[in-house]
Tab-separated table of C-alpha atoms and ligand atoms in Angstrom:
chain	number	residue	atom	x	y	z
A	1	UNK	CA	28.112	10.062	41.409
A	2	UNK	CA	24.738	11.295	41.829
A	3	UNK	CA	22.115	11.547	39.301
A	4	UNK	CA	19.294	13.431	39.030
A	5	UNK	CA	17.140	11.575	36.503
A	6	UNK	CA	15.287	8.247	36.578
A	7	UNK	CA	17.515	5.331	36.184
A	8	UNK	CA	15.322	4.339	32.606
A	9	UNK	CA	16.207	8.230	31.554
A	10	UNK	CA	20.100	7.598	32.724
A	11	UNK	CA	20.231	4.609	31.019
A	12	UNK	CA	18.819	5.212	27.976
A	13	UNK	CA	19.922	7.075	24.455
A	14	UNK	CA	18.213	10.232	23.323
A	15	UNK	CA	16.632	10.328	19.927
A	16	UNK	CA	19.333	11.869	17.076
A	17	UNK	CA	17.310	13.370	14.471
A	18	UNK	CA	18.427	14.293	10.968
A	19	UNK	CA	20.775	17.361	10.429
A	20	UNK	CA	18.910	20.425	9.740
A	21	UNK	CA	20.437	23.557	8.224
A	22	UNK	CA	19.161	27.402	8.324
A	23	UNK	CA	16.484	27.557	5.525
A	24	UNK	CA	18.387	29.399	2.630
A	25	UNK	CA	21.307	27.273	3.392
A	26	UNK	CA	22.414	26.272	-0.303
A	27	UNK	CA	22.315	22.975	0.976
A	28	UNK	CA	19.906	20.092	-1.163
A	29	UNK	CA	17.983	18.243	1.335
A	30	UNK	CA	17.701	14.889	1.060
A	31	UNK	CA	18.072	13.434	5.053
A	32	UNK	CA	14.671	14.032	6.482
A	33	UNK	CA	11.803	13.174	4.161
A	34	UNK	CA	10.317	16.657	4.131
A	35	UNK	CA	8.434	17.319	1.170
A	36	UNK	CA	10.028	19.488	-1.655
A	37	UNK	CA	7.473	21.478	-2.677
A	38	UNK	CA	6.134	24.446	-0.466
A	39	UNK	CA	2.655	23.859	1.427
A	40	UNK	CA	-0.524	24.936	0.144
A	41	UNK	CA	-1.117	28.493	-1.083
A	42	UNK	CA	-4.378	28.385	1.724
A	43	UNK	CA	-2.198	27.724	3.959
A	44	UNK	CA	0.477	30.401	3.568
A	45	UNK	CA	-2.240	33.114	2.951
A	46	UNK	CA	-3.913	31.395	6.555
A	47	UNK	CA	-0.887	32.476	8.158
A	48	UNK	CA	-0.218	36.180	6.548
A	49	UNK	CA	-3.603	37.261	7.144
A	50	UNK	CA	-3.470	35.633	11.407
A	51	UNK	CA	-5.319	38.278	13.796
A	52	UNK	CA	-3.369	38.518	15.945
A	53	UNK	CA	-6.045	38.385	18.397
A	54	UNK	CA	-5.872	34.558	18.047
A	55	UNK	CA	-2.311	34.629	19.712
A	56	UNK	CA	-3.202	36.863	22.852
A	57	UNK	CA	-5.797	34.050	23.908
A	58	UNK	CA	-4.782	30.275	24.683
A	59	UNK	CA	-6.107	28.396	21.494
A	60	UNK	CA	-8.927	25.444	21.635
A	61	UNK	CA	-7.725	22.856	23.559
A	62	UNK	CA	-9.022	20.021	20.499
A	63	UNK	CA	-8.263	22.053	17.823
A	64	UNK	CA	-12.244	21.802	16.335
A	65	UNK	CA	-11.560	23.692	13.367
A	66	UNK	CA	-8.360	21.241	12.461
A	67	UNK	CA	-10.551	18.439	13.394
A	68	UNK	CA	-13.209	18.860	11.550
A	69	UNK	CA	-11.008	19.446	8.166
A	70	UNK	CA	-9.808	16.019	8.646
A	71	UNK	CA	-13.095	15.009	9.558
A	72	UNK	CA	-14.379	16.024	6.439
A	73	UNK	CA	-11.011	15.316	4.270
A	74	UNK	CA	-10.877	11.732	5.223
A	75	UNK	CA	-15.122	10.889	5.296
A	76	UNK	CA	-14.285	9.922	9.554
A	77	UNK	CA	-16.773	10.858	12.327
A	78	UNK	CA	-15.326	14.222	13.741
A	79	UNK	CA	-15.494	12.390	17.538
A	80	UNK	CA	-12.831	9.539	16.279
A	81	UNK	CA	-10.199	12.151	15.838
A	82	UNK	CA	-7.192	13.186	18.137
A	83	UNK	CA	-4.699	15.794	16.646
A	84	UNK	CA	-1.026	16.566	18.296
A	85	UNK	CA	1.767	18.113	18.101
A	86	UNK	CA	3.310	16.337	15.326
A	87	UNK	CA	2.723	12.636	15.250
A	88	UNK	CA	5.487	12.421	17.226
A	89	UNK	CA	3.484	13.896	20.442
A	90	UNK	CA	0.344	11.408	19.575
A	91	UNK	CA	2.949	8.669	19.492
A	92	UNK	CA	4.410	10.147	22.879
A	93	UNK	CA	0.742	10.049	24.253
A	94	UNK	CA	0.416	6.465	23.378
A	95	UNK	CA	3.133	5.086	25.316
A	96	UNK	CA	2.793	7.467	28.283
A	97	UNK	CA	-0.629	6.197	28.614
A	98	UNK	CA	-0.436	2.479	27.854
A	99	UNK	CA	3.222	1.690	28.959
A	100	UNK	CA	4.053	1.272	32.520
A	101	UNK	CA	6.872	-1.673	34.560
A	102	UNK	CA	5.397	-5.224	33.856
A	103	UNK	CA	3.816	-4.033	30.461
A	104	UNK	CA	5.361	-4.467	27.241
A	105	UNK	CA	6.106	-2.204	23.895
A	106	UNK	CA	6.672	-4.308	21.185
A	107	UNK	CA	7.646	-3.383	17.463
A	108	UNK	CA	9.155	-5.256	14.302
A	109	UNK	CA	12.926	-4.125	13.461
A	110	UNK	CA	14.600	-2.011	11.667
A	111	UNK	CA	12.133	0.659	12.069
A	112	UNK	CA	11.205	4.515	13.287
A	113	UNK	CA	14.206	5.165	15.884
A	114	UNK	CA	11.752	7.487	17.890
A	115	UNK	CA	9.845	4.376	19.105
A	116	UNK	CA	12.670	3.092	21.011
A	117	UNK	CA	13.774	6.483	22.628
A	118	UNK	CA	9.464	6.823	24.067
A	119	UNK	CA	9.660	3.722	25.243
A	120	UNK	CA	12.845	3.730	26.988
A	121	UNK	CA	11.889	6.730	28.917
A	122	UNK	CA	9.247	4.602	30.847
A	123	UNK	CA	9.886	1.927	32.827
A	124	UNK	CA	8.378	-0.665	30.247
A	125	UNK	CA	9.957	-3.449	29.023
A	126	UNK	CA	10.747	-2.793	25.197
A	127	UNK	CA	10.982	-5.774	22.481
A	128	UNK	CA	12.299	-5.328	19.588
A	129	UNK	CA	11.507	-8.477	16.621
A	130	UNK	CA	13.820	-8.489	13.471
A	131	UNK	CA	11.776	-8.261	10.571
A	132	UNK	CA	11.947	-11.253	8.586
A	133	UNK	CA	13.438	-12.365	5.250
A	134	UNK	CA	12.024	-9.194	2.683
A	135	UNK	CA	10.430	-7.195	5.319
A	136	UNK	CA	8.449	-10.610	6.171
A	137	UNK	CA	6.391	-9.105	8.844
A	138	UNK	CA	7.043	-11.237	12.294
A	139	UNK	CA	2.983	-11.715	12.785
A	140	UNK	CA	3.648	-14.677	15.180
A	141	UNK	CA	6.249	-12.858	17.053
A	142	UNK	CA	4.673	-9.998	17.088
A	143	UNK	CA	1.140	-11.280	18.661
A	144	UNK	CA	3.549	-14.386	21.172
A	145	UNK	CA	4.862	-10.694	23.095
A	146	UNK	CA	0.796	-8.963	22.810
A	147	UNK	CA	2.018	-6.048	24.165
A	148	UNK	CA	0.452	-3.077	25.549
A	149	UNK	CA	1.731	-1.274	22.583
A	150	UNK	CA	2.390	-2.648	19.154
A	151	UNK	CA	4.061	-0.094	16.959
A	152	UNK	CA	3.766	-0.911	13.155
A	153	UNK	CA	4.872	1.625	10.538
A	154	UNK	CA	3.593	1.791	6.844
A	155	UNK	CA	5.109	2.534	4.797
A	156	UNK	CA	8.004	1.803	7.232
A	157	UNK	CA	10.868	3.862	7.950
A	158	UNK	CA	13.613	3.472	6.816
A	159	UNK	CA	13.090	0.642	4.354
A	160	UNK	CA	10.076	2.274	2.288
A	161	UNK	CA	7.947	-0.664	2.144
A	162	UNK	CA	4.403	-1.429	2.799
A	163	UNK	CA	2.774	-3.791	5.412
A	164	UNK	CA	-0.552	-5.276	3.758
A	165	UNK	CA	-3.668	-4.373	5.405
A	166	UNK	CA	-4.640	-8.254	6.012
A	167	UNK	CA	-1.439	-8.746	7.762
A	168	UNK	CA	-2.433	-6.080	9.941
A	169	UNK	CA	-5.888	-7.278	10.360
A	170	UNK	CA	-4.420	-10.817	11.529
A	171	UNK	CA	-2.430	-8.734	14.329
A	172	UNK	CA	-4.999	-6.323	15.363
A	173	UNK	CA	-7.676	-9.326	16.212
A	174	UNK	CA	-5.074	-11.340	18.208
A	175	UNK	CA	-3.590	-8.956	20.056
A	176	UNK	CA	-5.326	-7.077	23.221
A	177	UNK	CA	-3.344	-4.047	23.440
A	178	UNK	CA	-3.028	-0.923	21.413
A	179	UNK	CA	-1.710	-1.338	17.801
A	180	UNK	CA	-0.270	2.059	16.566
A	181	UNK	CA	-0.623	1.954	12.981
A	182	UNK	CA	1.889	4.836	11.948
A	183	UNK	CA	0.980	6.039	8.519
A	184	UNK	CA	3.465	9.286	8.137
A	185	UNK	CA	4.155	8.455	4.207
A	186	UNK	CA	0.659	7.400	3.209
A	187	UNK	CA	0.369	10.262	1.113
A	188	UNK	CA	2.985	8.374	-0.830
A	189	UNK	CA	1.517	4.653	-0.888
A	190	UNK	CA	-0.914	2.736	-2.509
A	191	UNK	CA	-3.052	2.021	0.429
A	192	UNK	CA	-3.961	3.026	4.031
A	193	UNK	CA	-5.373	0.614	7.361
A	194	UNK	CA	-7.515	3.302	7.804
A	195	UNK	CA	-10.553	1.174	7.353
A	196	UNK	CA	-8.994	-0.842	10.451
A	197	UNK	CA	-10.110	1.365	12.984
A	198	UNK	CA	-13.904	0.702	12.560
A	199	UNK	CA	-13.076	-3.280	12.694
A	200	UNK	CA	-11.340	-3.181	15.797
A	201	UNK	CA	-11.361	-0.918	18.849
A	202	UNK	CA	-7.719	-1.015	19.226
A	203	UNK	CA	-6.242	0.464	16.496
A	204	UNK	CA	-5.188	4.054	16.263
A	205	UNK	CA	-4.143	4.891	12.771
A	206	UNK	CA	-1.648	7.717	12.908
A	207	UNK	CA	-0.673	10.509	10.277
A	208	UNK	CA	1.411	13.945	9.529
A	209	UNK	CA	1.261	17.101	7.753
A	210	UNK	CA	4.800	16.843	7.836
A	211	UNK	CA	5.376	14.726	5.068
A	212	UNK	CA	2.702	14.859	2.382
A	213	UNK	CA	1.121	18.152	3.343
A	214	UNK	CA	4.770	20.129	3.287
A	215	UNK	CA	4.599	21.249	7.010
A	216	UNK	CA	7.036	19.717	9.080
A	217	UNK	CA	7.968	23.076	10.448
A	218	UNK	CA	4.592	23.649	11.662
A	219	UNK	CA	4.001	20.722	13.865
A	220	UNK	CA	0.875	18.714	13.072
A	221	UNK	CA	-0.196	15.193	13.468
A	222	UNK	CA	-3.179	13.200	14.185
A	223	UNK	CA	-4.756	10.177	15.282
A	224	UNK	CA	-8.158	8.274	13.962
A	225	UNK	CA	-9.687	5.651	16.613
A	226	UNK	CA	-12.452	4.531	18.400
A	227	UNK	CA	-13.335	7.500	21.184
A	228	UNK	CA	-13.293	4.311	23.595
A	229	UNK	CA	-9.487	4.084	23.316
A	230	UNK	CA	-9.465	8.237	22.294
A	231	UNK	CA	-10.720	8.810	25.825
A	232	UNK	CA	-7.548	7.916	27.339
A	233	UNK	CA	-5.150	9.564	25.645
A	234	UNK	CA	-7.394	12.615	25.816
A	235	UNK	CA	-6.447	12.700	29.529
A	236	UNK	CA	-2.716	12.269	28.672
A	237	UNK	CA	-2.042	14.570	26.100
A	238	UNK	CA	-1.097	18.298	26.817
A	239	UNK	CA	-4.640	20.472	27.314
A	240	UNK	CA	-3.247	22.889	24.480
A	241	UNK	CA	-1.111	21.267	22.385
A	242	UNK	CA	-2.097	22.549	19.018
A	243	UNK	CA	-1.315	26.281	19.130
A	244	UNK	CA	-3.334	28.649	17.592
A	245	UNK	CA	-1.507	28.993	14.547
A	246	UNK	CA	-0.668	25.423	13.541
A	247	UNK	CA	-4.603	24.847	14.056
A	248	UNK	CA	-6.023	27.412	11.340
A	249	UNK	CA	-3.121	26.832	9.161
A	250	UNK	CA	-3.684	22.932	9.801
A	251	UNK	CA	-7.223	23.302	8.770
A	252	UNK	CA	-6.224	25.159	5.566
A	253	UNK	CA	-3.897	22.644	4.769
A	254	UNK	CA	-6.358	19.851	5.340
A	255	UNK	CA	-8.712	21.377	3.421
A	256	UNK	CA	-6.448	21.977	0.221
A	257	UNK	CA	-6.481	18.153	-0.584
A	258	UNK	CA	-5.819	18.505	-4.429
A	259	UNK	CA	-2.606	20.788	-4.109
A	260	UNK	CA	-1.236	17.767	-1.678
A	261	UNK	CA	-2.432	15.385	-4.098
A	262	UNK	CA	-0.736	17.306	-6.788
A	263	UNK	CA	2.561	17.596	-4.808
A	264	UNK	CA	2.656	13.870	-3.993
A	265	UNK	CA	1.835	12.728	-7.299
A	266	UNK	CA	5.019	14.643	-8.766
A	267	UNK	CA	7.288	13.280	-5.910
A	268	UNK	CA	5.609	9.939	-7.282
A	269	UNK	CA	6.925	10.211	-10.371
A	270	UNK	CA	10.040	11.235	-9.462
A	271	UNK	CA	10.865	8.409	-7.349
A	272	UNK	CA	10.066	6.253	-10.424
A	273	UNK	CA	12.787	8.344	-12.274
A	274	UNK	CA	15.512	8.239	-9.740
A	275	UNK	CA	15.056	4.813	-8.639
A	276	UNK	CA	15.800	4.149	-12.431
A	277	UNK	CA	19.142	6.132	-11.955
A	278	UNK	CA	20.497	4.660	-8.618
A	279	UNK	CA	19.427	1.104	-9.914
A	280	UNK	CA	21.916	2.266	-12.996
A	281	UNK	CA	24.508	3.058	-10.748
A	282	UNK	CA	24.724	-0.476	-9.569
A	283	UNK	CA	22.801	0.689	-6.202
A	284	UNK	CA	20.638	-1.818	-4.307
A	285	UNK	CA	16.969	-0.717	-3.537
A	286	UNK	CA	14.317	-1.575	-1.589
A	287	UNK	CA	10.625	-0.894	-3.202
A	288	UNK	CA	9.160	2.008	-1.249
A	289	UNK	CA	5.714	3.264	-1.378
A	290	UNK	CA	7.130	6.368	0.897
A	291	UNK	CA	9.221	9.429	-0.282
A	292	UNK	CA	12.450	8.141	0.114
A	293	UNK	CA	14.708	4.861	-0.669
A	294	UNK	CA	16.598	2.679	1.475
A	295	UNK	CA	19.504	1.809	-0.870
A	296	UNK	CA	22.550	0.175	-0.331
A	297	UNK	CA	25.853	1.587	-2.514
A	298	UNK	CA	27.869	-1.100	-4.874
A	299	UNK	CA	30.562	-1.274	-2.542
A	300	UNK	CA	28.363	-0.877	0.635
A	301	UNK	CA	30.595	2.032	2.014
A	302	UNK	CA	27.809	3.919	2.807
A	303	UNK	CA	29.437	6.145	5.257
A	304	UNK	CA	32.212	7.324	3.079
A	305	UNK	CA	29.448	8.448	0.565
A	306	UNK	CA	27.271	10.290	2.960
A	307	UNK	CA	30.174	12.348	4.555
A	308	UNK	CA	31.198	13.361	0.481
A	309	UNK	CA	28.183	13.995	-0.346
A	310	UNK	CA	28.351	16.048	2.751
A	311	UNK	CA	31.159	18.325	1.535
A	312	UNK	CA	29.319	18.736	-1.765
A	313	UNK	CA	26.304	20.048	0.255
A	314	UNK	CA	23.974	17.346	-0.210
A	315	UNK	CA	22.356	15.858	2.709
A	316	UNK	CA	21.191	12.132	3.226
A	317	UNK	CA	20.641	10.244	6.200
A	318	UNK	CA	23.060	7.259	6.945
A	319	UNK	CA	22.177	5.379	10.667
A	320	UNK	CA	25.115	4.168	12.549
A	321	UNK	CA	23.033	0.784	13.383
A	322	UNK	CA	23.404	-2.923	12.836
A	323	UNK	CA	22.007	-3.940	9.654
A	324	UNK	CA	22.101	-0.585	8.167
A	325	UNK	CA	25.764	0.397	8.355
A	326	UNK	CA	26.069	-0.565	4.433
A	327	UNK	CA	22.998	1.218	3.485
A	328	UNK	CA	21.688	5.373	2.942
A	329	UNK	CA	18.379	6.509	2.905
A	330	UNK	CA	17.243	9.095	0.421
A	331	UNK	CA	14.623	11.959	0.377
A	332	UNK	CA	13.487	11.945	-3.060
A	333	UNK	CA	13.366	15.762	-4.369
A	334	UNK	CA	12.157	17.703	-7.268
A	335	UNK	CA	13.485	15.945	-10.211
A	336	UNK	CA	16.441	19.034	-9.945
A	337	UNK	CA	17.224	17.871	-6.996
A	338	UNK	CA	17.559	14.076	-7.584
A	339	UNK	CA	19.357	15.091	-10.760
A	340	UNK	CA	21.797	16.765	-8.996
A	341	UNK	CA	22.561	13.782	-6.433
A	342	UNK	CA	23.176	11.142	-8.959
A	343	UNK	CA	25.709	13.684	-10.723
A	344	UNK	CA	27.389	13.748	-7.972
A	345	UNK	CA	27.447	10.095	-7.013
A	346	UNK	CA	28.928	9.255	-10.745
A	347	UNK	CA	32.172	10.091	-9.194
A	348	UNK	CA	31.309	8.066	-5.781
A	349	UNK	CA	30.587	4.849	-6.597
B	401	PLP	C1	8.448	11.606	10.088
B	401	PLP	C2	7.840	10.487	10.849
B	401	PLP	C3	6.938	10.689	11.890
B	401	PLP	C4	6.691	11.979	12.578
B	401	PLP	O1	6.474	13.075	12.117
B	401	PLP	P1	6.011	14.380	12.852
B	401	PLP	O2	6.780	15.419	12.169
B	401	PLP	O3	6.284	14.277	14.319
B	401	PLP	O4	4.544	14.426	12.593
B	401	PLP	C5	6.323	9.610	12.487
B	401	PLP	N1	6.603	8.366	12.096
B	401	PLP	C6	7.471	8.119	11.125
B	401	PLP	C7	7.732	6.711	10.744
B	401	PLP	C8	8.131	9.163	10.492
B	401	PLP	O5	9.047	8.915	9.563
């Protein structure tokens, strides 16, 4: 049979992302780590009062006004920024402009699915290096491979838990490619690489507004790095990937740093509460510094719980993969929410 595609694209998996239902769907949501609360009130006003002059033209092609909110959000020179559409783009960018046949992507395992699916698109050679005993992180492994790309997530996906900023360190000045430092849930933890980036000239931290800043819908993400390694992923990325919209609304966002703070300290607390209350149910759990837990059910049948949960229109997210076919991971919600799911797992477990 002929194909038309690639043989890496024929031979390879596409990404599965989370269910998601119509918004208004009396469905609680607890299978893709969106925030619960709604985004900032800047932000929503941002986008009711749009000219609509800003849509007939094609937007900036670095999405200044974005860029300098973050700029002046996170105290970084304005030149050591990169935004995209969604992380997931800058992530995209990465390995289309690093990874190539003969060059290697490396990352520690279980982790962000997404990073397989890039990588298997190009004809790289992907490595994937169990995490160790506690979510041990395989330093030695990790730097043996020294890949072109190094993909590190923290707070990791799905587990929840936190790689320490020295054990980062160690990687980042023994490796000579790229490390990717994927910081989606910092909002959530207790401390960021960010300083990394002015140690060492190949680390790109990388963050979301869909997590912490409530706007997964909107597309967002960005990247903080030397401009030496900026400079070529400039050239890779899309000329106008931010539209118009997600840029002023961005910026808004960006700018509203105490309503995120706000929202993340109350989804704070309410992982405290409801980690409490699955712990009571005789669940296993991971520590997580991210909005959601990686737990593992009494009698491990995971499965069987997600699909009732299902039919009592709660979502979680259970992963058909080895290692975590015993185990669900769970948005935590407004304390309503949470409430609600342990209810209903009293008569699961
Ligand atoms: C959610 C998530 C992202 C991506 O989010 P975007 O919506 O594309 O910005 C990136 N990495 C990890 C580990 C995530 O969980």
């Amino acid at each position: 049979m002929t194909t038309y595609f690639r043989p890496s694209v024929e031979a390879m998996t596409g990404y599965v992302p989370g269910e998601q239902p119509k918004p208004g769907t009396n469905i609680i949501k607890l299978n893709t780590n969106e925030n619960p609360y709604p985004p900032s009130p800047d932000a929503i006003a941002v986008l009711r009062n749009l000219d609509s002059e800003w849509l007939r033209r094609y937007p900036d092609p670095y999405a200044n006004e974005f860029r300098l909110a973050i700029a002046q959000a996170l105290e970084v020179p304005f030149e050591w920024i990169i935004v995209s559409n969604g992380s997931d783009e800058l992530l995209n960018v990465v390995v289309r402009a690093c990874a190539e046949l003969g060059r290697k992507v490396v990352y520690p395992m279980p982790t962000y699915v997404l990073y397989r699916t890039l990588t298997d698109i190009q004809p790289a050679e992907r490595v994937e290096i169990p995490y160790g005993e506690d979510y041990r992180l395989p330093i030695e492994e990790l730097v043996a491979v020294n890949g072109a790309v190094t993909f590190i997530a923290t707070p990791n996906s799905p587990s929840g838990h936190i790689v320490r900023i020295d054990e980062i360190r160690q990687l980042a000045a023994r490796l000579s490619g790229v490390l990717v430092v994927d910081e989606a849930y910092v909002d959530f933890a207790c401390e960021t690489a960010l300083p990394l980036v002015k140690e060492f000239e190949n680390v790109i931290v990388i963050r979301t507004l869909s997590k912490g800043y409530s706007l997964a819908g909107l597309r967002l993400g960005f990247g903080i790095a030397n401009p030496k390694l900026l400079s070529g992923l400039f050239k890779v990325k899309d000329s106008y990937n931010i539209d118009a919209i997600a840029c002023l609304v961005g910026a808004a966002a960006m700018r509203d740093q105490a309503y995120k703070n706000e929202c993340t300290e109350k989804v704070k607390r309410s992982r405290t509460k409801l980690a409490v209350e699955l712990k009571q149910l005789g669940f296993q759990l991971w520590d997580s510094q991210a909005n959601f837990f990686l737990t593992q059910p009494p009698k491990g049948n995971a499965e069987q719980i997600y699909l009732a949960l299902k039919e009592r229109g709660i979502l979680v997210r259970y992963f058909k993969q080895p290692g975590l076919e015993d185990k669900l991971r769970i948005t935590v919600g407004t304390d309503e929410q949470n409430q609600i799911l342990v209810e209903a797992l009293i008569h699961l477990v």
